[in-house]
GROMACS .gro file of C-alpha atoms in nm:
model
  504
    1MET     CA    1   0.090   1.346   1.833
    2SER     CA    2   0.129   1.572   1.531
    3ARG     CA    3   0.289   1.467   1.204
    4THR     CA    4   0.573   1.717   1.255
    5THR     CA    5   0.649   1.576   1.599
    6VAL     CA    6   0.655   1.218   1.471
    7GLU     CA    7   0.886   1.310   1.184
    8SER     CA    8   1.115   1.494   1.425
    9ASN     CA    9   1.127   1.192   1.652
   10SER     CA   10   1.200   0.975   1.350
   11GLY     CA   11   1.491   1.197   1.258
   12ASN     CA   12   1.623   1.194   1.616
   13ALA     CA   13   1.596   0.816   1.626
   14ALA     CA   14   1.783   0.791   1.301
   15ASN     CA   15   2.056   1.025   1.426
   16ALA     CA   16   2.084   0.826   1.747
   17ARG     CA   17   2.167   0.505   1.561
   18PRO     CA   18   2.529   0.388   1.589
   19ARG     CA   19   2.734   0.473   1.284
   20ARG     CA   20   2.838   0.180   1.068
   21ARG     CA   21   3.196   0.137   0.964
   22TRP     CA   22   3.101   0.133   0.596
   23SER     CA   23   2.794   0.126   0.377
   24PRO     CA   24   2.749   0.222   0.012
   25GLY     CA   25   2.602   0.561  -0.054
   26SER     CA   26   2.307   0.443  -0.259
   27LEU     CA   27   2.157   0.139  -0.421
   28GLY     CA   28   2.279   0.264  -0.759
   29GLY     CA   29   2.628   0.309  -0.617
   30LEU     CA   30   2.619  -0.041  -0.472
   31VAL     CA   31   2.511  -0.186  -0.807
   32GLY     CA   32   2.787   0.009  -0.983
   33PHE     CA   33   3.044  -0.102  -0.727
   34SER     CA   34   2.928  -0.461  -0.763
   35PHE     CA   35   2.954  -0.441  -1.142
   36ALA     CA   36   3.306  -0.297  -1.118
   37LEU     CA   37   3.412  -0.561  -0.866
   38VAL     CA   38   3.278  -0.843  -1.081
   39MET     CA   39   3.446  -0.696  -1.389
   40LEU     CA   40   3.782  -0.653  -1.212
   41PRO     CA   41   3.889  -1.022  -1.237
   42LEU     CA   42   3.791  -1.022  -1.604
   43LEU     CA   43   3.999  -0.710  -1.664
   44VAL     CA   44   4.297  -0.857  -1.478
   45LEU     CA   45   4.274  -1.181  -1.675
   46ALA     CA   46   4.239  -0.991  -2.003
   47LEU     CA   47   4.546  -0.776  -1.931
   48ALA     CA   48   4.751  -1.074  -1.813
   49SER     CA   49   4.646  -1.274  -2.119
   50ALA     CA   50   4.728  -0.987  -2.353
   51TYR     CA   51   5.071  -0.947  -2.193
   52ALA     CA   52   5.140  -1.323  -2.210
   53VAL     CA   53   5.027  -1.346  -2.574
   54HIS     CA   54   5.235  -1.041  -2.666
   55ARG     CA   55   5.537  -1.186  -2.488
   56LEU     CA   56   5.494  -1.522  -2.662
   57SER     CA   57   5.447  -1.350  -2.997
   58THR     CA   58   5.762  -1.142  -2.949
   59GLN     CA   59   5.954  -1.448  -2.838
   60SER     CA   60   5.829  -1.639  -3.143
   61GLU     CA   61   5.936  -1.362  -3.378
   62GLN     CA   62   6.279  -1.344  -3.211
   63THR     CA   63   6.320  -1.721  -3.226
   64VAL     CA   64   6.229  -1.734  -3.594
   65TYR     CA   65   6.465  -1.446  -3.673
   66GLU     CA   66   6.754  -1.602  -3.480
   67ALA     CA   67   6.689  -1.943  -3.633
   68VAL     CA   68   6.701  -1.797  -3.982
   69GLN     CA   69   7.017  -1.599  -3.903
   70LEU     CA   70   7.194  -1.898  -3.749
   71THR     CA   71   7.101  -2.126  -4.035
   72GLN     CA   72   7.193  -1.876  -4.305
   73ASN     CA   73   7.524  -1.779  -4.145
   74SER     CA   74   7.618  -2.142  -4.081
   75LEU     CA   75   7.556  -2.220  -4.446
   76ILE     CA   76   7.748  -1.907  -4.552
   77LEU     CA   77   8.046  -2.017  -4.345
   78MET     CA   78   8.054  -2.358  -4.509
   79GLU     CA   79   7.999  -2.214  -4.858
   80GLU     CA   80   8.267  -1.949  -4.816
   81LEU     CA   81   8.511  -2.208  -4.683
   82VAL     CA   82   8.452  -2.417  -4.995
   83THR     CA   83   8.516  -2.111  -5.214
   84MET     CA   84   8.826  -2.016  -5.016
   85GLU     CA   85   8.966  -2.367  -5.032
   86ARG     CA   86   8.900  -2.395  -5.406
   87SER     CA   87   9.057  -2.058  -5.486
   88ALA     CA   88   9.359  -2.135  -5.265
   89ARG     CA   89   9.420  -2.470  -5.436
   90GLN     CA   90   9.380  -2.312  -5.780
   91TYR     CA   91   9.624  -2.038  -5.684
   92GLN     CA   92   9.864  -2.309  -5.567
   93VAL     CA   93   9.861  -2.448  -5.922
   94VAL     CA   94   9.834  -2.145  -6.155
   95LYS     CA   95   9.969  -1.866  -5.931
   96ASP     CA   96   9.699  -1.625  -6.052
   97SER     CA   97   9.663  -1.319  -5.825
   98GLY     CA   98   9.296  -1.293  -5.921
   99LEU     CA   99   9.237  -1.616  -5.734
  100LEU     CA  100   9.384  -1.455  -5.423
  101GLN     CA  101   9.135  -1.171  -5.463
  102VAL     CA  102   8.854  -1.428  -5.476
  103PHE     CA  103   9.003  -1.589  -5.163
  104THR     CA  104   9.021  -1.254  -4.987
  105ALA     CA  105   8.661  -1.162  -5.081
  106SER     CA  106   8.535  -1.496  -4.951
  107GLY     CA  107   8.732  -1.436  -4.632
  108VAL     CA  108   8.559  -1.102  -4.586
  109GLN     CA  109   8.219  -1.269  -4.629
  110PHE     CA  110   8.328  -1.540  -4.388
  111GLN     CA  111   8.425  -1.289  -4.118
  112ARG     CA  112   8.103  -1.092  -4.175
  113ALA     CA  113   7.902  -1.411  -4.117
  114VAL     CA  114   8.108  -1.479  -3.805
  115ARG     CA  115   8.037  -1.131  -3.665
  116SER     CA  116   7.667  -1.177  -3.742
  117MET     CA  117   7.664  -1.503  -3.546
  118GLU     CA  118   7.853  -1.344  -3.257
  119ALA     CA  119   7.583  -1.078  -3.235
  120LEU     CA  120   7.316  -1.345  -3.178
  121PRO     CA  121   7.235  -1.481  -2.827
  122VAL     CA  122   7.379  -1.824  -2.905
  123GLY     CA  123   7.510  -1.907  -2.561
  124PRO     CA  124   7.868  -1.916  -2.426
  125SER     CA  125   7.963  -2.257  -2.571
  126LEU     CA  126   7.854  -2.181  -2.927
  127ALA     CA  127   7.999  -1.829  -2.909
  128LYS     CA  128   8.335  -1.975  -2.807
  129ARG     CA  129   8.334  -2.204  -3.111
  130VAL     CA  130   8.244  -1.913  -3.338
  131ARG     CA  131   8.538  -1.710  -3.203
  132ARG     CA  132   8.781  -2.001  -3.240
  133LEU     CA  133   8.660  -2.057  -3.597
  134ALA     CA  134   8.716  -1.687  -3.673
  135VAL     CA  135   9.070  -1.697  -3.528
  136ASP     CA  136   9.164  -2.014  -3.718
  137GLU     CA  137   9.028  -1.866  -4.041
  138LYS     CA  138   9.234  -1.548  -3.991
  139VAL     CA  139   9.552  -1.748  -3.931
  140LEU     CA  140   9.499  -1.948  -4.249
  141ALA     CA  141   9.403  -1.637  -4.449
  142HIS     CA  142   9.713  -1.453  -4.326
  143GLY     CA  143   9.936  -1.738  -4.441
  144ILE     CA  144   9.777  -1.763  -4.784
  145GLU     CA  145   9.777  -1.385  -4.837
  146ALA     CA  146  10.148  -1.379  -4.738
  147ALA     CA  147  10.215  -1.634  -5.013
  148GLY     CA  148  10.072  -1.387  -5.261
  149LYS     CA  149  10.345  -1.141  -5.163
  150GLY     CA  150  10.623  -1.379  -5.253
  151GLY     CA  151  10.597  -1.625  -4.971
  152LYS     CA  152  10.497  -1.985  -4.973
  153LEU     CA  153  10.159  -2.133  -4.901
  154PRO     CA  154  10.128  -2.288  -4.554
  155ALA     CA  155  10.255  -2.645  -4.556
  156ASN     CA  156   9.955  -2.769  -4.355
  157MET     CA  157   9.698  -2.577  -4.564
  158ASP     CA  158   9.498  -2.891  -4.641
  159LYS     CA  159   9.487  -2.983  -4.275
  160GLN     CA  160   9.381  -2.630  -4.177
  161PHE     CA  161   9.102  -2.625  -4.436
  162ALA     CA  162   8.983  -2.965  -4.315
  163ASN     CA  163   8.985  -2.836  -3.957
  164LEU     CA  164   8.789  -2.524  -4.056
  165SER     CA  165   8.537  -2.728  -4.253
  166ASN     CA  166   8.490  -2.962  -3.959
  167GLN     CA  167   8.443  -2.666  -3.722
  168ALA     CA  168   8.194  -2.504  -3.961
  169TYR     CA  169   7.999  -2.828  -3.990
  170GLN     CA  170   7.992  -2.871  -3.611
  171LEU     CA  171   7.886  -2.509  -3.579
  172TRP     CA  172   7.601  -2.567  -3.822
  173ASN     CA  173   7.503  -2.883  -3.635
  174ASP     CA  174   7.509  -2.704  -3.298
  175SER     CA  175   7.309  -2.417  -3.445
  176SER     CA  176   7.045  -2.661  -3.566
  177ARG     CA  177   7.022  -2.817  -3.218
  178LEU     CA  178   6.997  -2.471  -3.064
  179VAL     CA  179   6.714  -2.380  -3.300
  180THR     CA  180   6.536  -2.707  -3.220
  181HIS     CA  181   6.576  -2.643  -2.847
  182ARG     CA  182   6.435  -2.293  -2.879
  183VAL     CA  183   6.141  -2.420  -3.083
  184GLU     CA  184   6.067  -2.675  -2.809
  185THR     CA  185   6.095  -2.400  -2.551
  186LEU     CA  186   5.850  -2.196  -2.756
  187ARG     CA  187   5.608  -2.488  -2.768
  188THR     CA  188   5.638  -2.533  -2.392
  189ASP     CA  189   5.566  -2.164  -2.339
  190ALA     CA  190   5.265  -2.192  -2.569
  191ARG     CA  191   5.130  -2.487  -2.370
  192ARG     CA  192   5.185  -2.298  -2.046
  193LEU     CA  193   5.002  -2.000  -2.188
  194GLN     CA  194   4.716  -2.227  -2.292
  195GLN     CA  195   4.699  -2.374  -1.941
  196PHE     CA  196   4.720  -2.027  -1.790
  197LEU     CA  197   4.427  -1.909  -2.003
  198LEU     CA  198   4.226  -2.223  -1.919
  199TRP     CA  199   4.285  -2.202  -1.544
  200GLY     CA  200   4.241  -1.827  -1.556
  201ALA     CA  201   3.902  -1.870  -1.723
  202LEU     CA  202   3.798  -2.132  -1.465
  203GLY     CA  203   3.922  -1.910  -1.184
  204LEU     CA  204   3.737  -1.616  -1.336
  205VAL     CA  205   3.413  -1.816  -1.347
  206ALA     CA  206   3.457  -1.931  -0.986
  207THR     CA  207   3.548  -1.582  -0.868
  208SER     CA  208   3.256  -1.430  -1.056
  209ILE     CA  209   3.017  -1.681  -0.901
  210VAL     CA  210   3.147  -1.615  -0.550
  211LEU     CA  211   3.141  -1.239  -0.601
  212GLY     CA  212   2.799  -1.259  -0.764
  213ILE     CA  213   2.654  -1.455  -0.474
  214GLY     CA  214   2.815  -1.232  -0.214
  215LEU     CA  215   2.719  -0.908  -0.384
  216SER     CA  216   2.368  -1.034  -0.459
  217ARG     CA  217   2.321  -1.105  -0.090
  218LEU     CA  218   2.462  -0.763  -0.010
  219ILE     CA  219   2.210  -0.603  -0.246
  220LEU     CA  220   1.911  -0.828  -0.175
  221ARG     CA  221   1.949  -0.840   0.203
  222PRO     CA  222   1.815  -0.487   0.266
  223VAL     CA  223   1.547  -0.544   0.002
  224GLY     CA  224   1.447  -0.863   0.184
  225GLN     CA  225   1.444  -0.674   0.513
  226ILE     CA  226   1.213  -0.413   0.363
  227ALA     CA  227   0.987  -0.685   0.220
  228GLY     CA  228   0.972  -0.852   0.562
  229VAL     CA  229   0.885  -0.520   0.725
  230ILE     CA  230   0.607  -0.456   0.474
  231ASN     CA  231   0.468  -0.806   0.533
  232ARG     CA  232   0.475  -0.754   0.910
  233LEU     CA  233   0.299  -0.421   0.877
  234GLY     CA  234   0.044  -0.581   0.647
  235ASP     CA  235  -0.015  -0.851   0.908
  236GLY     CA  236  -0.073  -0.585   1.172
  237ASP     CA  237   0.252  -0.649   1.361
  238PHE     CA  238   0.360  -0.300   1.466
  239ALA     CA  239   0.566  -0.398   1.772
  240VAL     CA  240   0.902  -0.479   1.608
  241PRO     CA  241   1.112  -0.170   1.525
  242VAL     CA  242   1.233  -0.138   1.166
  243ASP     CA  243   1.611  -0.156   1.123
  244VAL     CA  244   1.730  -0.181   0.761
  245ARG     CA  245   2.105  -0.214   0.701
  246GLY     CA  246   2.243  -0.134   0.358
  247PRO     CA  247   2.273   0.158   0.115
  248HIS     CA  248   2.181   0.498   0.255
  249ASP     CA  249   1.871   0.535   0.040
  250LEU     CA  250   1.737   0.197   0.157
  251GLU     CA  251   1.825   0.284   0.516
  252TYR     CA  252   1.628   0.605   0.472
  253LEU     CA  253   1.339   0.401   0.333
  254GLY     CA  254   1.365   0.181   0.642
  255GLU     CA  255   1.349   0.490   0.862
  256ARG     CA  256   1.033   0.605   0.684
  257LEU     CA  257   0.885   0.258   0.724
  258ASP     CA  258   0.964   0.274   1.094
  259TRP     CA  259   0.793   0.612   1.108
  260THR     CA  260   0.494   0.452   0.929
  261ARG     CA  261   0.500   0.167   1.181
  262ARG     CA  262   0.486   0.409   1.472
  263ARG     CA  263   0.205   0.604   1.308
  264LEU     CA  264   0.009   0.284   1.248
  265LEU     CA  265   0.074   0.181   1.607
  266GLU     CA  266  -0.059   0.515   1.726
  267LEU     CA  267  -0.360   0.489   1.496
  268GLU     CA  268  -0.431   0.134   1.612
  269ALA     CA  269  -0.405   0.241   1.975
  270GLY     CA  270  -0.628   0.539   1.898
  271LYS     CA  271  -0.884   0.314   1.729
  272GLN     CA  272  -0.886   0.075   2.024
  273ARG     CA  273  -0.920   0.366   2.262
  274PHE     CA  274  -1.195   0.524   2.051
  275VAL     CA  275  -1.398   0.202   2.036
  276ARG     CA  276  -1.351   0.146   2.407
  277ASP     CA  277  -1.454   0.500   2.497
  278VAL     CA  278  -1.749   0.506   2.257
  279SER     CA  279  -1.867   0.166   2.379
  280HIS     CA  280  -1.847   0.285   2.737
  281ASP     CA  281  -2.026   0.609   2.654
  282LEU     CA  282  -2.302   0.415   2.477
  283LYS     CA  283  -2.344   0.146   2.740
  284THR     CA  284  -2.393   0.389   3.026
  285PRO     CA  285  -2.713   0.556   2.888
  286LEU     CA  286  -2.820   0.221   2.737
  287THR     CA  287  -2.810   0.062   3.081
  288THR     CA  288  -3.027   0.344   3.208
  289MET     CA  289  -3.269   0.288   2.918
  290LEU     CA  290  -3.292  -0.085   2.989
  291GLU     CA  291  -3.358  -0.021   3.357
  292SER     CA  292  -3.624   0.235   3.268
  293VAL     CA  293  -3.787   0.000   3.018
  294ALA     CA  294  -3.782  -0.275   3.281
  295LEU     CA  295  -3.964  -0.046   3.523
  296LEU     CA  296  -4.224   0.036   3.257
  297ARG     CA  297  -4.262  -0.333   3.163
  298ASP     CA  298  -4.311  -0.425   3.530
  299GLU     CA  299  -4.575  -0.146   3.552
  300VAL     CA  300  -4.395   0.011   3.846
  301VAL     CA  301  -4.510   0.355   3.736
  302GLY     CA  302  -4.862   0.240   3.652
  303ALA     CA  303  -5.060  -0.003   3.444
  304LEU     CA  304  -5.002  -0.015   3.065
  305ASN     CA  305  -5.261  -0.070   2.798
  306ALA     CA  306  -5.203  -0.313   2.509
  307GLU     CA  307  -5.058  -0.051   2.274
  308GLN     CA  308  -4.819   0.079   2.541
  309THR     CA  309  -4.712  -0.276   2.628
  310SER     CA  310  -4.630  -0.338   2.260
  311LEU     CA  311  -4.424  -0.020   2.240
  312VAL     CA  312  -4.238  -0.109   2.562
  313ARG     CA  313  -4.161  -0.456   2.423
  314ILE     CA  314  -4.029  -0.306   2.098
  315LEU     CA  315  -3.819  -0.058   2.296
  316HIS     CA  316  -3.683  -0.339   2.516
  317ASP     CA  317  -3.598  -0.567   2.222
  318SER     CA  318  -3.427  -0.283   2.037
  319SER     CA  319  -3.226  -0.191   2.345
  320VAL     CA  320  -3.120  -0.553   2.392
  321GLN     CA  321  -3.015  -0.576   2.026
  322LEU     CA  322  -2.820  -0.251   2.059
  323GLN     CA  323  -2.648  -0.385   2.370
  324LYS     CA  324  -2.551  -0.700   2.180
  325ARG     CA  325  -2.411  -0.492   1.895
  326ILE     CA  326  -2.201  -0.294   2.141
  327ASP     CA  327  -2.080  -0.618   2.304
  328HIS     CA  328  -1.990  -0.756   1.961
  329LEU     CA  329  -1.801  -0.437   1.880
  330ILE     CA  330  -1.605  -0.465   2.205
  331GLN     CA  331  -1.536  -0.833   2.140
  332TYR     CA  332  -1.416  -0.771   1.786
  333ASN     CA  333  -1.201  -0.482   1.902
  334ARG     CA  334  -1.042  -0.706   2.165
  335LEU     CA  335  -0.978  -0.984   1.913
  336GLN     CA  336  -0.823  -0.736   1.671
  337GLY     CA  337  -0.569  -0.650   1.936
  338GLN     CA  338  -0.475  -1.018   1.966
  339LEU     CA  339  -0.403  -1.074   1.595
  340THR     CA  340  -0.042  -0.960   1.610
  341SER     CA  341   0.066  -1.227   1.861
  342LEU     CA  342   0.072  -1.597   1.779
  343ASP     CA  343   0.161  -1.854   2.046
  344MET     CA  344   0.305  -2.115   1.812
  345LYS     CA  345   0.320  -2.484   1.902
  346ALA     CA  346   0.289  -2.824   1.737
  347LEU     CA  347  -0.079  -2.917   1.691
  348ASP     CA  348  -0.301  -3.172   1.521
  349LEU     CA  349  -0.585  -3.011   1.327
  350ALA     CA  350  -0.793  -3.330   1.349
  351GLN     CA  351  -0.776  -3.321   1.730
  352LEU     CA  352  -0.888  -2.956   1.734
  353VAL     CA  353  -1.191  -3.043   1.520
  354ALA     CA  354  -1.274  -3.348   1.733
  355ALA     CA  355  -1.260  -3.137   2.052
  356SER     CA  356  -1.483  -2.871   1.897
  357LEU     CA  357  -1.736  -3.136   1.789
  358GLU     CA  358  -1.750  -3.263   2.145
  359GLU     CA  359  -1.822  -2.914   2.280
  360HIS     CA  360  -2.104  -2.865   2.027
  361ARG     CA  361  -2.256  -3.208   2.085
  362THR     CA  362  -2.551  -3.065   2.278
  363SER     CA  363  -2.639  -2.824   1.996
  364LEU     CA  364  -2.599  -3.101   1.737
  365GLU     CA  365  -2.825  -3.339   1.928
  366GLY     CA  366  -3.080  -3.066   1.998
  367ARG     CA  367  -3.117  -3.000   1.623
  368LYS     CA  368  -3.098  -3.369   1.528
  369LEU     CA  369  -2.795  -3.302   1.309
  370ARG     CA  370  -2.587  -3.591   1.179
  371VAL     CA  371  -2.212  -3.544   1.139
  372VAL     CA  372  -2.015  -3.723   0.869
  373SER     CA  373  -1.645  -3.666   0.929
  374ARG     CA  374  -1.308  -3.777   0.798
  375LEU     CA  375  -1.045  -3.659   1.041
  376ASP     CA  376  -0.701  -3.765   0.924
  377ALA     CA  377  -0.409  -3.691   1.153
  378THR     CA  378  -0.283  -3.356   1.023
  379PRO     CA  379   0.010  -3.206   1.215
  380LEU     CA  380   0.085  -2.835   1.183
  381TRP     CA  381   0.237  -2.542   1.369
  382GLY     CA  382  -0.005  -2.278   1.491
  383ASP     CA  383  -0.171  -2.089   1.773
  384GLU     CA  384  -0.399  -2.340   1.944
  385VAL     CA  385  -0.642  -2.081   2.083
  386LYS     CA  386  -0.686  -1.898   1.754
  387LEU     CA  387  -0.715  -2.212   1.540
  388ARG     CA  388  -0.966  -2.353   1.789
  389GLN     CA  389  -1.164  -2.029   1.748
  390VAL     CA  390  -1.154  -2.078   1.369
  391VAL     CA  391  -1.294  -2.431   1.399
  392ASP     CA  392  -1.558  -2.325   1.656
  393ASN     CA  393  -1.679  -2.034   1.444
  394LEU     CA  394  -1.708  -2.244   1.127
  395LEU     CA  395  -1.885  -2.525   1.311
  396SER     CA  396  -2.120  -2.281   1.489
  397ASN     CA  397  -2.202  -2.118   1.156
  398ALA     CA  398  -2.280  -2.457   1.000
  399ILE     CA  399  -2.502  -2.561   1.295
  400LYS     CA  400  -2.680  -2.228   1.283
  401TYR     CA  401  -2.773  -2.252   0.915
  402ALA     CA  402  -2.824  -2.629   0.885
  403PRO     CA  403  -3.191  -2.739   0.868
  404ARG     CA  404  -3.312  -2.958   1.154
  405GLY     CA  405  -3.236  -3.324   1.092
  406SER     CA  406  -2.986  -3.251   0.813
  407MET     CA  407  -2.622  -3.351   0.783
  408LEU     CA  408  -2.290  -3.174   0.844
  409LYS     CA  409  -1.973  -3.284   0.665
  410LEU     CA  410  -1.628  -3.229   0.814
  411ASP     CA  411  -1.308  -3.324   0.635
  412VAL     CA  412  -0.954  -3.281   0.768
  413HIS     CA  413  -0.655  -3.387   0.559
  414GLY     CA  414  -0.310  -3.262   0.468
  415ASP     CA  415   0.036  -3.333   0.335
  416ALA     CA  416   0.392  -3.229   0.409
  417HIS     CA  417   0.320  -2.868   0.311
  418ASN     CA  418  -0.045  -2.787   0.393
  419ALA     CA  419  -0.327  -2.871   0.632
  420CYS     CA  420  -0.684  -2.847   0.502
  421LEU     CA  421  -1.025  -2.826   0.671
  422ARG     CA  422  -1.360  -2.849   0.489
  423VAL     CA  423  -1.692  -2.771   0.661
  424ALA     CA  424  -2.020  -2.817   0.470
  425ASP     CA  425  -2.387  -2.800   0.570
  426GLU     CA  426  -2.711  -2.873   0.386
  427GLY     CA  427  -2.860  -2.531   0.444
  428PRO     CA  428  -2.970  -2.277   0.185
  429GLY     CA  429  -2.612  -2.169   0.118
  430VAL     CA  430  -2.491  -1.813   0.080
  431ALA     CA  431  -2.680  -1.581  -0.152
  432ALA     CA  432  -2.488  -1.458  -0.455
  433ALA     CA  433  -2.525  -1.099  -0.334
  434ASP     CA  434  -2.370  -1.188   0.004
  435ARG     CA  435  -2.071  -1.389  -0.123
  436PRO     CA  436  -1.832  -1.097  -0.193
  437ARG     CA  437  -1.877  -0.961   0.161
  438ILE     CA  438  -1.928  -1.280   0.361
  439PHE     CA  439  -1.596  -1.234   0.544
  440ASP     CA  440  -1.637  -0.860   0.609
  441ALA     CA  441  -1.661  -0.754   0.972
  442PHE     CA  442  -2.016  -0.677   1.092
  443TYR     CA  443  -2.168  -0.782   0.760
  444ARG     CA  444  -2.484  -0.988   0.815
  445GLY     CA  445  -2.657  -1.179   0.544
  446ALA     CA  446  -3.005  -1.328   0.546
  447PRO     CA  447  -3.115  -1.482   0.881
  448PRO     CA  448  -3.114  -1.862   0.910
  449SER     CA  449  -3.441  -2.041   0.845
  450GLY     CA  450  -3.525  -2.308   1.094
  451GLY     CA  451  -3.327  -2.150   1.378
  452SER     CA  452  -3.095  -2.309   1.627
  453GLY     CA  453  -3.257  -2.186   1.937
  454VAL     CA  454  -3.242  -1.822   1.836
  455GLY     CA  455  -3.524  -1.814   1.587
  456SER     CA  456  -3.450  -1.589   1.297
  457GLU     CA  457  -3.196  -1.374   1.484
  458ILE     CA  458  -2.930  -1.227   1.259
  459GLY     CA  459  -2.572  -1.299   1.366
  460SER     CA  460  -2.317  -1.049   1.489
  461GLY     CA  461  -2.126  -1.043   1.162
  462ILE     CA  462  -1.786  -1.101   1.322
  463GLY     CA  463  -1.761  -1.482   1.334
  464LEU     CA  464  -1.645  -1.533   0.976
  465ALA     CA  465  -1.441  -1.211   0.987
  466ILE     CA  466  -1.247  -1.355   1.281
  467VAL     CA  467  -1.202  -1.681   1.090
  468LYS     CA  468  -1.055  -1.495   0.794
  469GLU     CA  469  -0.819  -1.281   1.002
  470TYR     CA  470  -0.696  -1.570   1.218
  471VAL     CA  471  -0.637  -1.791   0.913
  472GLU     CA  472  -0.449  -1.514   0.731
  473ALA     CA  473  -0.243  -1.451   1.046
  474HIS     CA  474  -0.125  -1.812   0.997
  475ARG     CA  475  -0.036  -1.738   0.629
  476GLY     CA  476  -0.336  -1.942   0.517
  477GLU     CA  477  -0.657  -1.878   0.327
  478VAL     CA  478  -1.027  -1.947   0.379
  479LEU     CA  479  -1.265  -1.977   0.085
  480LEU     CA  480  -1.637  -2.010   0.032
  481VAL     CA  481  -1.662  -2.277  -0.240
  482GLN     CA  482  -1.943  -2.421  -0.447
  483GLY     CA  483  -2.122  -2.707  -0.274
  484GLN     CA  484  -2.192  -3.044  -0.437
  485GLY     CA  485  -2.464  -3.304  -0.398
  486GLY     CA  486  -2.712  -3.109  -0.187
  487GLU     CA  487  -2.451  -2.918   0.010
  488GLY     CA  488  -2.528  -2.563   0.114
  489ALA     CA  489  -2.248  -2.339   0.241
  490VAL     CA  490  -1.904  -2.497   0.208
  491PHE     CA  491  -1.599  -2.337   0.370
  492GLU     CA  492  -1.246  -2.457   0.300
  493VAL     CA  493  -0.945  -2.356   0.511
  494LYS     CA  494  -0.589  -2.412   0.388
  495LEU     CA  495  -0.301  -2.359   0.631
  496PRO     CA  496   0.075  -2.407   0.590
  497ALA     CA  497   0.189  -2.714   0.783
  498ASP     CA  498   0.486  -2.521   0.920
  499ILE     CA  499   0.434  -2.145   0.930
  500ARG     CA  500   0.798  -2.106   1.039
  501GLY     CA  501   0.912  -2.195   0.685
  502SER     CA  502   0.635  -2.019   0.491
  503GLY     CA  503   0.683  -1.699   0.294
  504GLY     CA  504   0.631  -1.351   0.434
   0.00000   0.00000   0.00000
């Protein structure tokens, strides 16, 4: 399939997806929207607080102004009444018209103070008293001013002045109580504002946390999906389609990853098909060569001299080795195709090692190898077949390279998080030049000395490669570590106890 065709199919697949009800246009737009949404409660609280503070400030200014006006006017009323009463009594004695002018001027000031108090929001009860005081003062003033025109002073003038003074005093007293009440109201409003700001701040923190968590999940979810897709592709799992939900640019990235997945799937299938076809094409003429060599070796076509016999033997051995290489290639290709699927179940690593030791008992006894093992019960989740293959390959490698009559060391232990396996032999170890590539497929180091029934035959080069790939498929790691106390090659495998909860 051509690149253009794949891209076209990718576009068609993307267009065929059901439309979502809503998704942000881009990751930047989502971040901006999230920032605005998180800032909105802060803005609302700031505006509400500013309005409440402004309202309280205005109310405070109004209260102070009214308190000053009430107090001043109440005092003016009492002072002017004193002046009016004094001038009236003096006029009663000396009959001086100038004293009436003083009385009249004080009356004007008195009425001005009354009008000023009436203009204030003093409440119906206090306003009624102010009006009655004004009326009583006018009645008294009219009587006294009439006396200045030849009439007589009111007979009950003393009683009227006493009544006015008492009313003015009560008015001053009521004004003081009104001011005190308004100050208490102001304090109550201030406490309410303080509580409003406190609860508003707590609510803002809680809202910001909830919005932050929700929006973070909204932003990080598609990123996590992409990370999971990349991990799956890295693990060779190309079967699961990629479906990223989120901003359009991340959805587009998911579509490209799905296109990459399909391309990798096609390439993997092509590689498998290529290896299979090449192996078949090689084995057919190789089989013919082996049959022909067998005929020559059996002298079917005539007797062979010593030199010809040697050449036939070399040709036969080389053909057999080539056939083994092709078989190894087919085997590795088949195992590669099995990496993407893990049949997970609860296992005990110690039991897997014990079972593998039992299967290799004949080889161990044949080479007089002693096994020192510590197999602690180590539960884990994994694919039994693949982990058994890991143990078998490591044990076979140790038996192969261990000198006759030497010792193998096996150690299985673990904890709540990891399961560990250590396999050590007393062989020559791995050469420094071979260490970097010891886990590479088809890489073969120096042949074992001492043999295990195969003389100095070099291995296939896929045993340790399979170990590495199967261990990494379980999110684990395998390491070649430095041996101690006469140890040769030492391999350590570390696996997560529960792959279902491991990263990736």
